[in-house]
Coordinates of C-alpha atoms and ligand atoms in Angstrom, one line a residue:
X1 CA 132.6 109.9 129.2
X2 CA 134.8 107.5 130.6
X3 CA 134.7 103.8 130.1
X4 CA 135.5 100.7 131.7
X5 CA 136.0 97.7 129.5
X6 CA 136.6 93.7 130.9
X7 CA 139.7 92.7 129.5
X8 CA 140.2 88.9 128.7
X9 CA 143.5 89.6 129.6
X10 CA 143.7 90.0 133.2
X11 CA 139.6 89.1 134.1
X12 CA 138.8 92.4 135.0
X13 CA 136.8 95.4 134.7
X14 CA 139.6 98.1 133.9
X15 CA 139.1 102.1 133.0
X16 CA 139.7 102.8 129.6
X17 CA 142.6 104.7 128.9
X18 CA 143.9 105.1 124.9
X19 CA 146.9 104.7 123.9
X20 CA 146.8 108.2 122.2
X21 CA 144.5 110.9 123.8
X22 CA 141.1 111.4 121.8
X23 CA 141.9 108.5 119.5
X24 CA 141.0 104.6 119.5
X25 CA 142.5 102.4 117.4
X26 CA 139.9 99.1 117.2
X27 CA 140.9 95.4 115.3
X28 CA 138.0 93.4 115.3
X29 CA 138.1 89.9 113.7
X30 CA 136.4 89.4 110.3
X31 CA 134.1 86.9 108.5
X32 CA 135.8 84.0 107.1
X33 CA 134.2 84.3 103.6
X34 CA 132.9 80.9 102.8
X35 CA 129.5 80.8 103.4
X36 CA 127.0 83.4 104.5
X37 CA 127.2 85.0 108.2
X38 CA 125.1 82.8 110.9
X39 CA 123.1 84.9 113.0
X40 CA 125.7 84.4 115.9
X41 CA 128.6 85.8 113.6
X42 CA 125.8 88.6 113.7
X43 CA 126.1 88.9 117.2
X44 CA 129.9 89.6 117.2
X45 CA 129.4 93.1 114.5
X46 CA 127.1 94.3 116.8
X47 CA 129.5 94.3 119.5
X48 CA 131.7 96.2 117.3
X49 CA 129.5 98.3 116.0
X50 CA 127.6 99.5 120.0
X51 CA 131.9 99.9 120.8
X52 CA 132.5 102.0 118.0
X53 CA 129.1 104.0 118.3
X54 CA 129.8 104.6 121.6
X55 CA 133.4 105.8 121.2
X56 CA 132.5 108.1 118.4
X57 CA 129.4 109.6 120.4
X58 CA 132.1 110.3 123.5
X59 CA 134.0 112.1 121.5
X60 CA 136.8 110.0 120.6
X61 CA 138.0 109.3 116.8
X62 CA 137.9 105.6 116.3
X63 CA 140.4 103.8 113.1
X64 CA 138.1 100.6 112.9
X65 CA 139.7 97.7 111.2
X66 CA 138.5 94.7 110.1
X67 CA 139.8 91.8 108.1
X68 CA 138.3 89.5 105.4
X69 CA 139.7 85.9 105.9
X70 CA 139.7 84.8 102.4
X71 CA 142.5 82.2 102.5
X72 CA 144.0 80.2 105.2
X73 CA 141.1 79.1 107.5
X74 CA 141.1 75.5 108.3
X75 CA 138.0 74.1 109.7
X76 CA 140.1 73.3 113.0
X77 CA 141.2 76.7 113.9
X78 CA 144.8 74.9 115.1
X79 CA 145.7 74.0 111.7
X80 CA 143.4 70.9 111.4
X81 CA 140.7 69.5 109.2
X82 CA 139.6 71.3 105.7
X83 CA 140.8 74.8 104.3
X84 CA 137.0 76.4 104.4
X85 CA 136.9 78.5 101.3
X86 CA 138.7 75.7 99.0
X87 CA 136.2 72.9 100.0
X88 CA 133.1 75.5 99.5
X89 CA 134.4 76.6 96.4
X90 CA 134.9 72.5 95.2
X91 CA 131.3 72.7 96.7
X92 CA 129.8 75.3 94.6
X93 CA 131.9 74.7 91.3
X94 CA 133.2 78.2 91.6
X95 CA 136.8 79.3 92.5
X96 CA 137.8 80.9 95.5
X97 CA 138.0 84.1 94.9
X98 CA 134.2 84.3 93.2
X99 CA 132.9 82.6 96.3
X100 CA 135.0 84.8 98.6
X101 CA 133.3 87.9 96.5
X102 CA 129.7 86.6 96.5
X103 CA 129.8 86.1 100.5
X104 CA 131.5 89.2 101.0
X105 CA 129.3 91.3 99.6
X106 CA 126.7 89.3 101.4
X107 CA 128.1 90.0 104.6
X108 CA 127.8 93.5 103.8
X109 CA 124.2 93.4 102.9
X110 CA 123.5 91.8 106.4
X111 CA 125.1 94.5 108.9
X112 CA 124.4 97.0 106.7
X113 CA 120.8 96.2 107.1
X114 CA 121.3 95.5 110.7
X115 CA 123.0 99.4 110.9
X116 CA 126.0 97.7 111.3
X117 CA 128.6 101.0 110.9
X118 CA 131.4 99.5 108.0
X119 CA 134.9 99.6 109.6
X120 CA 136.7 102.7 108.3
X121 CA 139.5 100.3 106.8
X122 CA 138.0 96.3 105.2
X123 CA 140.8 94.3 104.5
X124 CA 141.4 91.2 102.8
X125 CA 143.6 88.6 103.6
X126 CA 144.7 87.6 99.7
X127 CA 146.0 91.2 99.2
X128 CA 148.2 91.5 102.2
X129 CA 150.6 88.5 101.8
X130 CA 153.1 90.5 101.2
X131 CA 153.2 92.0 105.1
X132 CA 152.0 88.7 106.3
X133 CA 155.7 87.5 104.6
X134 CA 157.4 90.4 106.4
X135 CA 156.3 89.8 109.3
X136 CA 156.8 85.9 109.5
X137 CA 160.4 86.9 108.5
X138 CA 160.8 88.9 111.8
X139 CA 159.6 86.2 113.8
X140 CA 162.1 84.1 112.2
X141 CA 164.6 86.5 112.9
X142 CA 163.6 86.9 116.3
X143 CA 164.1 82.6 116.9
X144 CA 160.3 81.8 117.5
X145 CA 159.9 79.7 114.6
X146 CA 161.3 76.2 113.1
X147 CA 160.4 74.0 109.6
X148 CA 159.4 70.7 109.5
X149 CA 157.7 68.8 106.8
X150 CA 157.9 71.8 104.7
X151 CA 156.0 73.8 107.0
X152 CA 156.9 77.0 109.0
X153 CA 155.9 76.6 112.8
X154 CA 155.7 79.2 116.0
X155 CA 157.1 77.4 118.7
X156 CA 155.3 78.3 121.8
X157 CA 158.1 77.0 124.1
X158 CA 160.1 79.7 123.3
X159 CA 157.1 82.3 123.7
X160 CA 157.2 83.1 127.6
X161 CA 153.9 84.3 128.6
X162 CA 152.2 82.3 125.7
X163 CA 148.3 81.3 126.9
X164 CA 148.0 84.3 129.0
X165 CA 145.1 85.5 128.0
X166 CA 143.4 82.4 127.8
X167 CA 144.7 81.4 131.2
X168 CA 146.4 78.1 130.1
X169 CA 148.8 76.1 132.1
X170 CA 152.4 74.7 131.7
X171 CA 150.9 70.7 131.9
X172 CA 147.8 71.9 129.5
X173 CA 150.0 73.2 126.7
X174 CA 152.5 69.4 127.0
X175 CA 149.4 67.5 126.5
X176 CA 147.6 69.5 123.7
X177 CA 144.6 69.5 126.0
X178 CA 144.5 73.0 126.6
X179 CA 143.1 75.1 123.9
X180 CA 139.4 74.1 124.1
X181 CA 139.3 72.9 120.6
X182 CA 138.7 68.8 119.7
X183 CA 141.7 67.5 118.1
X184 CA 140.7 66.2 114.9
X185 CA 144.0 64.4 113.9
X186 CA 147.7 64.6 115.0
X187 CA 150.1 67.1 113.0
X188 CA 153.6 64.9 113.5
X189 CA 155.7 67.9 112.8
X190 CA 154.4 69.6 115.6
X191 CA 157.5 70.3 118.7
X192 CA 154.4 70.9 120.7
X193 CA 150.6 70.1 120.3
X194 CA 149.9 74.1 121.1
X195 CA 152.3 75.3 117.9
X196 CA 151.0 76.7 114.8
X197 CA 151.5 77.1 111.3
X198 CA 153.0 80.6 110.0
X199 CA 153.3 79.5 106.6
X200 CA 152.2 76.4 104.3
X201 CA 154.4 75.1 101.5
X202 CA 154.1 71.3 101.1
X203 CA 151.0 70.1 103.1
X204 CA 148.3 68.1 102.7
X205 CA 146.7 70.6 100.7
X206 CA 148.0 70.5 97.3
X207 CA 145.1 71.6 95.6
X208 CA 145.1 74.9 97.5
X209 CA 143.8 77.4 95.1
X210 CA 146.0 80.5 96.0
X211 CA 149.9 80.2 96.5
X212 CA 152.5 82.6 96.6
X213 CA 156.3 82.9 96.7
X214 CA 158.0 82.9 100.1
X215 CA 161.3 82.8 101.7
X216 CA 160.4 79.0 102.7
X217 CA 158.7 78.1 99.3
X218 CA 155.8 78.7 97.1
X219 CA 152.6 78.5 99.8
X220 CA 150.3 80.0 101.4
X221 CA 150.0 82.0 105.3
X222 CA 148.5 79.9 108.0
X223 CA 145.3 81.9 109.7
X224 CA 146.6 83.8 112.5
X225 CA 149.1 85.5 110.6
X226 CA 146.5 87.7 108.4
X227 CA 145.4 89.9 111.7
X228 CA 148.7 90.0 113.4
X229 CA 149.5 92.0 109.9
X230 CA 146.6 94.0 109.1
X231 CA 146.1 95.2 112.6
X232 CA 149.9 96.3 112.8
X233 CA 149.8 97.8 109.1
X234 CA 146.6 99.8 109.8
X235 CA 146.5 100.7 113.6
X236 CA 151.0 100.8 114.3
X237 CA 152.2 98.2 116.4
X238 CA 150.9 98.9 119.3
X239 CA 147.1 99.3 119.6
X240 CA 144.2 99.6 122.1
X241 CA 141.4 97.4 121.2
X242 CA 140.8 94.1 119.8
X243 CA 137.3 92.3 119.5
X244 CA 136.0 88.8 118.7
X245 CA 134.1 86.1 120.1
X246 CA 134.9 83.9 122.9
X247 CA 135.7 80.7 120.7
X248 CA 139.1 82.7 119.8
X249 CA 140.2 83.3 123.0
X250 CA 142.3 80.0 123.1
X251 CA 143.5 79.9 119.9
X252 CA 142.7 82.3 117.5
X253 CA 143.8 85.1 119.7
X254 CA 146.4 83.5 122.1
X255 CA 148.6 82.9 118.6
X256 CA 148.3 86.2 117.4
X257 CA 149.7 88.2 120.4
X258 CA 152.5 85.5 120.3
X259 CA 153.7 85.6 117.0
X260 CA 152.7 89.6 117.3
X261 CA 154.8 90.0 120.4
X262 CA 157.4 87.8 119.3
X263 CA 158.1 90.1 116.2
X264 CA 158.6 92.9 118.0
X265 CA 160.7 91.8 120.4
X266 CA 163.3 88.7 120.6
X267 CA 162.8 88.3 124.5
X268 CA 158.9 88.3 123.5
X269 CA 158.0 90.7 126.3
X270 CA 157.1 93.5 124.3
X271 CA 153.0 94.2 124.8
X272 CA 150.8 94.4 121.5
X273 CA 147.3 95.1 122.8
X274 CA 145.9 96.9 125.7
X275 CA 142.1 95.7 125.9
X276 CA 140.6 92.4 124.6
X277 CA 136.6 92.1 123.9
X278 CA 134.7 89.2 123.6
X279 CA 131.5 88.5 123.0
X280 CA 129.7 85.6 124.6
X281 CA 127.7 83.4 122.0
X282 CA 124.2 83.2 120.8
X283 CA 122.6 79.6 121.6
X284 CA 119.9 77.7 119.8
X285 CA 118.8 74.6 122.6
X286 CA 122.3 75.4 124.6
X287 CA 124.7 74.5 121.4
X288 CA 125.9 76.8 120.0
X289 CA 125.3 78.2 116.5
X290 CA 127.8 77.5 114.1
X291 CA 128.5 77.7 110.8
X292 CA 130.8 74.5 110.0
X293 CA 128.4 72.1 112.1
X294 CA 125.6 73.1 108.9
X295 CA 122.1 74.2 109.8
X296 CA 122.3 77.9 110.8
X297 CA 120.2 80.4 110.4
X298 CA 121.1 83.9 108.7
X299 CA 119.6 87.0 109.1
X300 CA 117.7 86.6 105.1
X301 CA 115.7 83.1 107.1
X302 CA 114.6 85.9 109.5
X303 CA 113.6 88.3 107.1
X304 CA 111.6 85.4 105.2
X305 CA 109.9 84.5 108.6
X306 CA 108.5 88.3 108.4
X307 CA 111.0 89.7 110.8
X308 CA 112.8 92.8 110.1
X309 CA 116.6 93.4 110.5
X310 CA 116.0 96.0 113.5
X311 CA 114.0 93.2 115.3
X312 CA 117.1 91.2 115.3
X313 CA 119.4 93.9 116.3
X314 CA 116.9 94.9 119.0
X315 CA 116.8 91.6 120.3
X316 CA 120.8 91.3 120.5
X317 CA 120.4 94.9 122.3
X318 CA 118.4 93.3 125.1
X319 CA 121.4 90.9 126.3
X320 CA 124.5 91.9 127.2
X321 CA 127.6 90.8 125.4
X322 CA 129.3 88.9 127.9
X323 CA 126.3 86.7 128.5
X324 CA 124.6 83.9 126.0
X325 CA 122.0 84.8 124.7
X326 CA 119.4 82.2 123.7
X327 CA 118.3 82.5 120.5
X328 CA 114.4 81.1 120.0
X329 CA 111.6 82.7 117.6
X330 CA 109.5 83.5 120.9
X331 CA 112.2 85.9 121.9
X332 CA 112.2 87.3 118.4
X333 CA 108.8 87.9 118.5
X334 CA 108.6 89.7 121.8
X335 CA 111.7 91.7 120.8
X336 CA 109.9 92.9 117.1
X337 CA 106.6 93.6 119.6
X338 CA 108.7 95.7 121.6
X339 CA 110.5 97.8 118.7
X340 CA 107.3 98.2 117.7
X341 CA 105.6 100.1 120.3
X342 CA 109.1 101.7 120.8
X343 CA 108.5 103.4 117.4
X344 CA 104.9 104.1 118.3
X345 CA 106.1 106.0 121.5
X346 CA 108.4 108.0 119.7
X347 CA 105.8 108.6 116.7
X348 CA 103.8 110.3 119.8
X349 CA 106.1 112.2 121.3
X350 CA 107.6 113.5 117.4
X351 CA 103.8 114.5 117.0
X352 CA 103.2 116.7 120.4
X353 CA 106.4 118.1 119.8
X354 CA 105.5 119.1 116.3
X355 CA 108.2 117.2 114.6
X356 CA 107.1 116.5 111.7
X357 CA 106.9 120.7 110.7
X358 CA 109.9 121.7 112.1
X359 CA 112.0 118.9 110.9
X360 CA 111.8 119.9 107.1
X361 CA 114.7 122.2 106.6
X362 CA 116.8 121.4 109.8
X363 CA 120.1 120.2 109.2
X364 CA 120.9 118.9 112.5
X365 CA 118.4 119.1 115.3
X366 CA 121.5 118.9 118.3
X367 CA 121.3 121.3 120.7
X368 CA 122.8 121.2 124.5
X369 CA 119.8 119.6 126.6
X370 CA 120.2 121.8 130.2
X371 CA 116.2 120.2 131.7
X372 CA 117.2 117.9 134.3
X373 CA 113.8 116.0 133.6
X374 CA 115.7 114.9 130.6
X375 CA 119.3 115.1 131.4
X376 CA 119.3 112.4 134.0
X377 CA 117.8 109.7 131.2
X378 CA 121.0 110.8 129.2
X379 CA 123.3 110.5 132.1
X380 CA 121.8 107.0 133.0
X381 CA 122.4 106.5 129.6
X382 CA 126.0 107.2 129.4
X383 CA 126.7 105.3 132.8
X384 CA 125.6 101.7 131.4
X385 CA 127.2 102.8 128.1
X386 CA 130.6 103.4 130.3
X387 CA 130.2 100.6 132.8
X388 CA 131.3 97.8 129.5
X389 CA 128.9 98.6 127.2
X390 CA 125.6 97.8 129.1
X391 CA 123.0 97.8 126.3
X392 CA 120.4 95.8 128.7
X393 CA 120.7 98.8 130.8
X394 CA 121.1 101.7 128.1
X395 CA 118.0 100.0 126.7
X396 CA 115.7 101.0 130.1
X397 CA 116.9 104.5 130.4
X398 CA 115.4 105.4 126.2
X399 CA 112.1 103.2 127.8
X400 CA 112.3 105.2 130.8
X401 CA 112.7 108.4 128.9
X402 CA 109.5 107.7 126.8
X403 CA 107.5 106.4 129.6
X404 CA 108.1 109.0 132.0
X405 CA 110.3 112.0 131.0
X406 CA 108.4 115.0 129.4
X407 CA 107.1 115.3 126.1
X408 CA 109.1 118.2 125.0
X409 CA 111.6 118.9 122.2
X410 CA 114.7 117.9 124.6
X411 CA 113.4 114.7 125.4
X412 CA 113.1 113.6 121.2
X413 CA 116.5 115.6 120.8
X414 CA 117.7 112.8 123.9
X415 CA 115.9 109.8 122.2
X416 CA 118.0 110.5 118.7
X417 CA 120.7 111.2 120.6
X418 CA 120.7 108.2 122.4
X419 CA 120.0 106.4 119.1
X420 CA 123.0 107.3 118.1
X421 CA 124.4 104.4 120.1
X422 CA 121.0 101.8 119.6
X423 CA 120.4 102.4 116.1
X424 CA 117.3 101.5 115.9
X425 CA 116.7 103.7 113.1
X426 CA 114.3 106.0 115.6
X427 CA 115.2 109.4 113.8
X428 CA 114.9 107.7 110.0
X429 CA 111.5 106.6 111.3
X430 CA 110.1 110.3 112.5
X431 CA 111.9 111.7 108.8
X432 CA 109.9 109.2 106.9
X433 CA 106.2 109.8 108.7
X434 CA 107.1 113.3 108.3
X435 CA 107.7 113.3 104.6
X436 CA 104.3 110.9 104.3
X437 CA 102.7 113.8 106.1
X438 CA 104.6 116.1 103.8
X439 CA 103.1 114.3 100.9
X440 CA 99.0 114.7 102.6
X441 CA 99.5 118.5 102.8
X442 CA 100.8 118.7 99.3
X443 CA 97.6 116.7 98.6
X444 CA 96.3 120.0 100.5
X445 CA 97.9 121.8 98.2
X446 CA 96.4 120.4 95.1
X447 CA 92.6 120.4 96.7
X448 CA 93.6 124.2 96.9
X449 CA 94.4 124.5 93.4
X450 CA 91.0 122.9 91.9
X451 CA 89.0 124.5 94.6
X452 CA 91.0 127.9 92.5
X453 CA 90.2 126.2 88.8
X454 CA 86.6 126.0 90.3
X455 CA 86.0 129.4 91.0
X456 CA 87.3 130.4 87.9
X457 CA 85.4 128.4 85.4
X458 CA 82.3 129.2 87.4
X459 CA 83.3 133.1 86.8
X460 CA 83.9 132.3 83.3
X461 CA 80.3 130.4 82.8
X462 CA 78.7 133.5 84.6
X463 CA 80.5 135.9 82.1
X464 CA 79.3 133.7 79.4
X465 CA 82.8 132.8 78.3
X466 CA 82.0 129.2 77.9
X467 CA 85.2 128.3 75.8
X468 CA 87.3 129.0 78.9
X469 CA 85.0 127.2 81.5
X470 CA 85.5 124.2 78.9
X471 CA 89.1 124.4 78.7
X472 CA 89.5 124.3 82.5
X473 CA 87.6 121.2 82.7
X474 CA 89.2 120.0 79.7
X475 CA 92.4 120.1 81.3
X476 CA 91.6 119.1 84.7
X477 CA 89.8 116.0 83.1
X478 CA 93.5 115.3 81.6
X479 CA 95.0 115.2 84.9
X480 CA 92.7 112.6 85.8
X481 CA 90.4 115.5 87.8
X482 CA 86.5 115.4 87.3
X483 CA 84.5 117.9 87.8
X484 CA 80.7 117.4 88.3
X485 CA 77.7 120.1 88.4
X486 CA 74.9 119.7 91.1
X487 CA 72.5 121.8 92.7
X488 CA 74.8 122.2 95.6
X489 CA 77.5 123.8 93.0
X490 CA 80.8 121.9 91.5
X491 CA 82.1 119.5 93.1
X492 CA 85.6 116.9 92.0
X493 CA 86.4 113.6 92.3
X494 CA 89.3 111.6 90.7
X495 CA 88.9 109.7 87.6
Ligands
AMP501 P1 134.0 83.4 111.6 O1 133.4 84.0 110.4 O2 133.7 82.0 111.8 O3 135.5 83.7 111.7 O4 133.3 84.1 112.9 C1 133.1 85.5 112.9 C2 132.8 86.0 114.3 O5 131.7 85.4 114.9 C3 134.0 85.6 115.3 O6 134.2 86.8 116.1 C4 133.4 84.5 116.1 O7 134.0 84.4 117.4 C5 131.9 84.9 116.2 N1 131.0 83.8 116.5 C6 131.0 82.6 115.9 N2 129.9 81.9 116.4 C7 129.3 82.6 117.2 C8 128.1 82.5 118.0 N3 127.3 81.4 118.0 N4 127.7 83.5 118.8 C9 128.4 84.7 118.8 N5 129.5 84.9 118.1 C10 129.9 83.9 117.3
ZN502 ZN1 141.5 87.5 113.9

């Protein structure tokens, strides 16, 4: 298969190519563990999760890394307003690290119920200061960086390309206008309203929970820093794809190929990343869902409305990821309607196919699918996979499949296959009806074995051996087995 991604940077469609043949090395921002995931944050693991699906099921061995902010995050993602995790820890009377453990774990219970795959490598913020330190010290080196007020700064002056990806201009970066974000107040040490924080020492945040030692005093890493790091200590210097929503494109992302680029290389020409992802957003009445503006919904208020996980993911499936996607219960509805008889087809087609006896002792059920009937579903398949991950599209060809391909053994082996990719749990789905059916004939089983302890007591009444006919009922009767004598013969029933 071969794909073709949009990249941020440049605004265009561009045939994948991998840095090193067969392999994909993947960064895609974490959750900032304060709070629990929104169902937008949602949004963004699914994106990782249909890129890394669809990777793997080309063929290609995919490092997935992904970071746990758990210190660092201001509530302005340009170094203003509260740190997150200390004002919900002050919140919750617990300390940081318990709350960045308790919404950590469940962020894990939400993708993994949503078949989110977990990245290959998690990593947390806290326990990488130490190459986060390392790495500001190169920048340093390098001359991107100056203190003031006991802060260490990137200056984006000195950064040539800086705001490439996010297309900003000269006169935008002078007047601090260009990022996209609200200024929330004015940092006076600032050279220039676009430059960020690499490390905190004395700031306004005393009471920050978490310090440690640094070449420029005891403190703590500003945000960007932590995937700059990671990404490098994981995936090498140089990697091919990086993932996250669109709100980081001015900020969030435009800092960390700076200060990336800019510790590699003193002229700051030196490319980090060859493909940047993002994700449009979810929208609840055109605003978009967000966790700091209070009110969001997560994927447990869905569960507690009677939706299941899959619904959701289904739902997401249906839009594709460079377009909002308005979120409303009516939509959820028709998406869990549709799952539904998505599940029903396949039940049908495992059935005529004779799933459900073959499946048993099968290890895997691949095998090449040659019918043309079939094949051209998968190759439709592939195509919107390829053309930047078109689920919408992917979506019609497994409906078009069921709808109108043939109801043979290929065409299941194609719907797994493809699931592969949706996750929609299809093949889990045909295991467990089989197992239920499993569990009827071994109901068979024990009908066979009474209708046996029948016979045999009524040969034992006819040959007058009474204490065995008793014992037989005796011990049925224990099991909770009743046997009754009429004029039609014996019959059982369960106590
Ligand atoms: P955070 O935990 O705030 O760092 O966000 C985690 C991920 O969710 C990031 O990739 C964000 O860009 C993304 N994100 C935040 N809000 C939304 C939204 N409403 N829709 C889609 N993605 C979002
Ligand atoms: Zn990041």
């Amino acid at each position: 298969m071969s794909f073709t991604f949009y990249n941020t940077l440049g605004r265009e469609k561009q045939i994948f190519k991998p840095l090193k043949e067969g392999k994909v090395g993947f960064y895609g921002c974490g959750p900032t563990v304060y709070n629990y995931a929104h169902i937008g944050n949602l949004r963004a693991y699914v994106l990782h999760d249909i890129l890394v699906r669809s990777l793997r099921r080309a063929g290609y061995e995919v490092n997935h890394v992904m970071n746990i902010t758990d210190v660092g995050h201001l509530s302005g993602d340009n170094d203003e307003g509260d740190d997150k995790m200390v004002k919900s820890a002050e919140e919750r009377g617990k300390s940081v690290l318990e709350i960045a453990e308790f919404y950590t774990r469940a962020f894990f219970n939400d993708t993994d119920r949503m078949n989110i795959t977990r990245p290959t490598v998690v990593c947390k913020a806290t326990e990488h200061i130490s190459e986060m330190i390392a790495m500001i010290v190169r920048i340093e080196k390098n001359g991107f960086t100056y203190s003031a007020g006991g802060n260490l700064y990137f200056d984006i002056s000195r950064f040539p390309s800086y705001g490439e990806l996010a297309l900003l201009r000269p006169d935008d970066l002078k007047s601090g206008a260009q990022t996209g974000y609200e200024r929330t107040g004015q940092d006076e040490n600032k050279r220039n309203a676009g430059d960020f924080v690499l490390w905190f020492t004395k700031s306004k945040f005393e009471n920050q929970a978490l310090m440690w030692d640094s070449p420029w005093g005891r403190g703590y890493p500003g945000w960007h820093i932590e995937c700059s790091a990671m990404s490098m200590k994981y995936l090498g210097e140089n990697f091919d794809i990086h993932a996250g929503g669109i709100d980081h494109i001015p900020v969030h992302h435009t800092n960390e190929i700076a200060q990336s680029e800019a510790s590699m290389d003193a002229a700051g020409k030196k490319p980090w990343v060859s493909y940047w992802l993002h994700n449009e957003f979810l929208v609840i009445d055109k605003a978009k869902m967000s966790k700091s503006a209070g009110g969001f919904l997560t994927l447990q208020s869905l569960i507690d409305e009677g939706y299941d996980p899959l619904d959701y993911r289904y739902f997401l499936l249906g839009g594709h990821y460079r377009s909002q996607l308005q979120f409303s219960f009516d939509s959820l509805k028709g998406a869990k309607n549709s799952r539904i008889s998505l599940i029903d087809k396949v039940l049908s087609l495992a059935q005529k196919t004779n799933f459900n006896r073959r499946e048993a002792n099968k290890e895997s059920r691949e095998f090449a699918i040659t019918g043309n009937d079939v094949l051209k579903y998968i190759e439709a398949f592939n195509k919107a996979l390829e053309d930047d991950l078109s689920t919408p599209r992917a979506m019609a060809e497994i409906w078009g499949l069921l709808r109108e391909g043939p109801a043979t053994e290929e065409a299941l082996a194609a719907v797994f296959d493809m699931d592969r990719v949706l996750a929609l749990g299809l093949e889990e789905t045909c295991m467990a009806k089989a197992s239920e059916n499993g569990k009827d004939s071994g109901n068979n089983e024990l009908t066979d074995e009474i209708e046996q302890q029948i016979i045999r007591r009524a040969e034992a009444k006819k040959a007058k051996d009474f204490a065995t006919a008793d014992n037989i009922r005796q011990n049925l009767k224990e099991r909770g087995i009743i046997l009754e004598d009429g004029p039609g013969g014996t019959t059982w029933r369960r106590a």
